[in-house]
PDB file of C-alpha atoms in Angstrom:
ATOM      1  CA  MET A1348    -127.664 -35.362 298.788  1.00 66.00           C
ATOM      2  CA  ALA A1349    -124.433 -36.963 297.541  1.00 72.00           C
ATOM      3  CA  LYS A1350    -121.244 -34.966 297.924  1.00 73.00           C
ATOM      4  CA  LYS A1351    -119.862 -33.726 294.614  1.00 71.00           C
ATOM      5  CA  PRO A1352    -116.356 -35.164 293.953  1.00 63.00           C
ATOM      6  CA  LEU A1353    -113.457 -32.742 293.819  1.00 62.00           C
ATOM      7  CA  ILE A1354    -110.409 -32.972 291.567  1.00 62.00           C
ATOM      8  CA  ASP A1355    -108.175 -33.687 294.566  1.00 62.00           C
ATOM      9  CA  GLN A1356    -110.346 -36.725 295.325  1.00 64.00           C
ATOM     10  CA  LEU A1357    -109.448 -38.416 292.038  1.00 65.00           C
ATOM     11  CA  HIS A1358    -107.549 -41.638 292.369  1.00 72.00           C
ATOM     12  CA  HIS A1359    -104.376 -42.485 290.495  1.00 69.00           C
ATOM     13  CA  GLU A1360    -106.299 -44.873 288.205  1.00 76.00           C
ATOM     14  CA  ASP A1361    -108.811 -42.137 287.352  1.00 79.00           C
ATOM     15  CA  ALA A1362    -106.062 -39.867 286.053  1.00 78.00           C
ATOM     16  CA  TRP A1363    -104.731 -42.590 283.747  1.00 86.00           C
ATOM     17  CA  ARG A1364    -108.284 -43.326 282.574  1.00 87.00           C
ATOM     18  CA  LEU A1365    -108.613 -39.679 281.533  1.00 88.00           C
ATOM     19  CA  PHE A1366    -105.422 -39.987 279.471  1.00 91.00           C
ATOM     20  CA  ARG A1367    -106.758 -43.133 277.754  1.00 91.00           C
ATOM     21  CA  ILE A1368    -110.003 -41.345 276.906  1.00 92.00           C
ATOM     22  CA  LEU A1369    -108.091 -38.340 275.569  1.00 94.00           C
ATOM     23  CA  GLY A1370    -105.943 -40.681 273.455  1.00 95.00           C
ATOM     24  CA  GLU A1371    -109.044 -42.298 271.947  1.00 91.00           C
ATOM     25  CA  PHE A1372    -110.483 -38.858 271.223  1.00 91.00           C
ATOM     26  CA  VAL A1373    -107.312 -37.729 269.421  1.00 96.00           C
ATOM     27  CA  GLU A1374    -107.128 -41.017 267.485  1.00 94.00           C
ATOM     28  CA  GLY A1375    -110.718 -40.549 266.308  1.00 91.00           C
ATOM     29  CA  PHE A1376    -110.063 -37.031 265.049  1.00 92.00           C
ATOM     30  CA  GLU A1377    -106.894 -38.165 263.262  1.00 96.00           C
ATOM     31  CA  THR A1378    -108.820 -40.961 261.542  1.00 93.00           C
ATOM     32  CA  LEU A1379    -111.621 -38.628 260.454  1.00 94.00           C
ATOM     33  CA  SER A1380    -109.105 -36.069 259.156  1.00 95.00           C
ATOM     34  CA  GLU A1381    -107.886 -38.651 256.622  1.00 96.00           C
ATOM     35  CA  ILE A1382    -111.278 -38.715 254.889  1.00 96.00           C
ATOM     36  CA  GLU A1383    -110.983 -36.615 251.764  1.00 96.00           C
ATOM     37  CA  VAL A1384    -114.621 -35.589 251.311  1.00 98.00           C
ATOM     38  CA  PRO A1385    -116.592 -33.146 253.455  1.00 98.00           C
ATOM     39  CA  LEU A1386    -118.637 -34.953 256.084  1.00 98.00           C
ATOM     40  CA  VAL A1387    -122.185 -34.294 257.274  1.00 98.00           C
ATOM     41  CA  SER A1388    -123.191 -35.587 260.700  1.00 97.00           C
ATOM     42  CA  VAL A1389    -126.751 -36.900 260.992  1.00 97.00           C
ATOM     43  CA  PHE A1390    -128.533 -37.683 264.254  1.00 94.00           C
ATOM     44  CA  GLY A1391    -131.589 -39.916 264.323  1.00 93.00           C
ATOM     45  CA  SER A1392    -133.519 -42.431 266.369  1.00 94.00           C
ATOM     46  CA  ALA A1393    -132.316 -46.005 266.696  1.00 92.00           C
ATOM     47  CA  ARG A1394    -135.914 -47.162 267.124  1.00 93.00           C
ATOM     48  CA  PHE A1395    -137.380 -46.499 263.671  1.00 96.00           C
ATOM     49  CA  GLY A1396    -137.155 -49.586 261.462  1.00 94.00           C
ATOM     50  CA  GLU A1397    -137.313 -49.995 257.696  1.00 95.00           C
ATOM     51  CA  GLY A1398    -141.091 -49.580 257.601  1.00 96.00           C
ATOM     52  CA  HIS A1399    -141.080 -46.153 259.258  1.00 98.00           C
ATOM     53  CA  PRO A1400    -141.245 -42.937 257.166  1.00 98.00           C
ATOM     54  CA  ALA A1401    -138.206 -41.544 259.034  1.00 98.00           C
ATOM     55  CA  TYR A1402    -136.136 -44.527 257.868  1.00 98.00           C
ATOM     56  CA  ALA A1403    -137.072 -43.846 254.240  1.00 98.00           C
ATOM     57  CA  LEU A1404    -136.257 -40.161 254.666  1.00 98.00           C
ATOM     58  CA  GLY A1405    -132.884 -41.001 256.239  1.00 98.00           C
ATOM     59  CA  TYR A1406    -132.083 -43.355 253.378  1.00 99.00           C
ATOM     60  CA  ARG A1407    -132.904 -40.688 250.782  1.00 99.00           C
ATOM     61  CA  LEU A1408    -130.861 -38.110 252.698  1.00 99.00           C
ATOM     62  CA  GLY A1409    -127.787 -40.363 252.905  1.00 99.00           C
ATOM     63  CA  ARG A1410    -128.068 -41.235 249.219  1.00 99.00           C
ATOM     64  CA  ALA A1411    -128.501 -37.582 248.155  1.00 99.00           C
ATOM     65  CA  LEU A1412    -125.546 -36.445 250.258  1.00 99.00           C
ATOM     66  CA  ALA A1413    -123.301 -39.143 248.780  1.00 99.00           C
ATOM     67  CA  GLN A1414    -124.383 -38.270 245.246  1.00 99.00           C
ATOM     68  CA  ALA A1415    -123.572 -34.611 245.981  1.00 99.00           C
ATOM     69  CA  GLY A1416    -120.030 -35.549 247.066  1.00 98.00           C
ATOM     70  CA  PHE A1417    -120.478 -35.577 250.837  1.00 99.00           C
ATOM     71  CA  GLY A1418    -119.764 -38.371 253.282  1.00 98.00           C
ATOM     72  CA  VAL A1419    -122.095 -39.092 256.187  1.00 98.00           C
ATOM     73  CA  VAL A1420    -121.337 -39.656 259.868  1.00 98.00           C
ATOM     74  CA  THR A1421    -123.836 -41.233 262.267  1.00 97.00           C
ATOM     75  CA  GLY A1422    -123.758 -43.046 265.579  1.00 93.00           C
ATOM     76  CA  GLY A1423    -123.462 -46.248 263.546  1.00 93.00           C
ATOM     77  CA  GLY A1424    -126.447 -47.971 265.111  1.00 92.00           C
ATOM     78  CA  PRO A1425    -129.805 -49.157 263.792  1.00 94.00           C
ATOM     79  CA  GLY A1426    -132.858 -47.125 262.783  1.00 96.00           C
ATOM     80  CA  VAL A1427    -132.374 -43.729 261.169  1.00 98.00           C
ATOM     81  CA  MET A1428    -128.603 -43.994 261.623  1.00 96.00           C
ATOM     82  CA  GLU A1429    -128.607 -47.218 259.616  1.00 97.00           C
ATOM     83  CA  ALA A1430    -130.849 -45.664 256.963  1.00 98.00           C
ATOM     84  CA  VAL A1431    -128.498 -42.711 256.412  1.00 98.00           C
ATOM     85  CA  ASN A1432    -125.426 -44.963 256.339  1.00 98.00           C
ATOM     86  CA  ARG A1433    -127.205 -47.365 254.000  1.00 98.00           C
ATOM     87  CA  GLY A1434    -128.253 -44.628 251.564  1.00 99.00           C
ATOM     88  CA  ALA A1435    -124.710 -43.270 251.350  1.00 99.00           C
ATOM     89  CA  PHE A1436    -123.164 -46.757 251.203  1.00 98.00           C
ATOM     90  CA  GLU A1437    -125.432 -47.979 248.412  1.00 98.00           C
ATOM     91  CA  ALA A1438    -124.766 -44.770 246.458  1.00 99.00           C
ATOM     92  CA  GLY A1439    -121.027 -45.502 246.643  1.00 98.00           C
ATOM     93  CA  GLY A1440    -120.273 -42.708 249.106  1.00 98.00           C
ATOM     94  CA  VAL A1441    -118.324 -42.472 252.335  1.00 98.00           C
ATOM     95  CA  SER A1442    -120.384 -43.809 255.233  1.00 98.00           C
ATOM     96  CA  VAL A1443    -118.974 -43.536 258.772  1.00 97.00           C
ATOM     97  CA  GLY A1444    -120.507 -44.893 261.963  1.00 95.00           C
ATOM     98  CA  LEU A1445    -119.093 -43.819 265.322  1.00 91.00           C
ATOM     99  CA  ASN A1446    -120.373 -46.643 267.469  1.00 85.00           C
ATOM    100  CA  ILE A1447    -119.058 -47.666 270.862  1.00 79.00           C
ATOM    101  CA  GLU A1448    -118.761 -51.219 272.102  1.00 75.00           C
ATOM    102  CA  LEU A1449    -120.734 -51.809 275.278  1.00 75.00           C
ATOM    103  CA  PRO A1450    -122.312 -55.006 276.571  1.00 78.00           C
ATOM    104  CA  HIS A1451    -126.049 -55.210 275.856  1.00 75.00           C
ATOM    105  CA  GLU A1452    -125.973 -52.180 273.545  1.00 73.00           C
ATOM    106  CA  GLN A1453    -126.665 -51.692 269.861  1.00 76.00           C
ATOM    107  CA  LYS A1454    -124.500 -53.449 267.314  1.00 81.00           C
ATOM    108  CA  PRO A1455    -122.909 -51.469 264.470  1.00 85.00           C
ATOM    109  CA  ASN A1456    -124.985 -51.435 261.302  1.00 89.00           C
ATOM    110  CA  PRO A1457    -123.380 -53.071 258.233  1.00 88.00           C
ATOM    111  CA  TYR A1458    -123.510 -49.988 255.970  1.00 89.00           C
ATOM    112  CA  GLN A1459    -120.200 -48.362 256.852  1.00 90.00           C
ATOM    113  CA  THR A1460    -117.197 -47.857 254.586  1.00 87.00           C
TER     114      THR A1460
END
């Protein structure tokens, strides 16, 4: 069984990496705090496409939330996340996607304000 790393085993570069991650975290919260409508976070599968009932439900949910004065926050990817963002976006609401950039991973969906 692999030995569990201890804090005193961290390297100098690891400590600075933690500070960079913390900085990104703070920056994200500051950016979200500038949005002037209440936000609803929605989680959903990236694997359900436009033809799936969950996609249609996500779209209707995003649209209804936007029409009720809420913004939506998703992981910003395809599938249900895209559907929710798309519904809010097409209803003229705030649509946020919190996607990360990794090689060979999902691309951000285009329905984000």
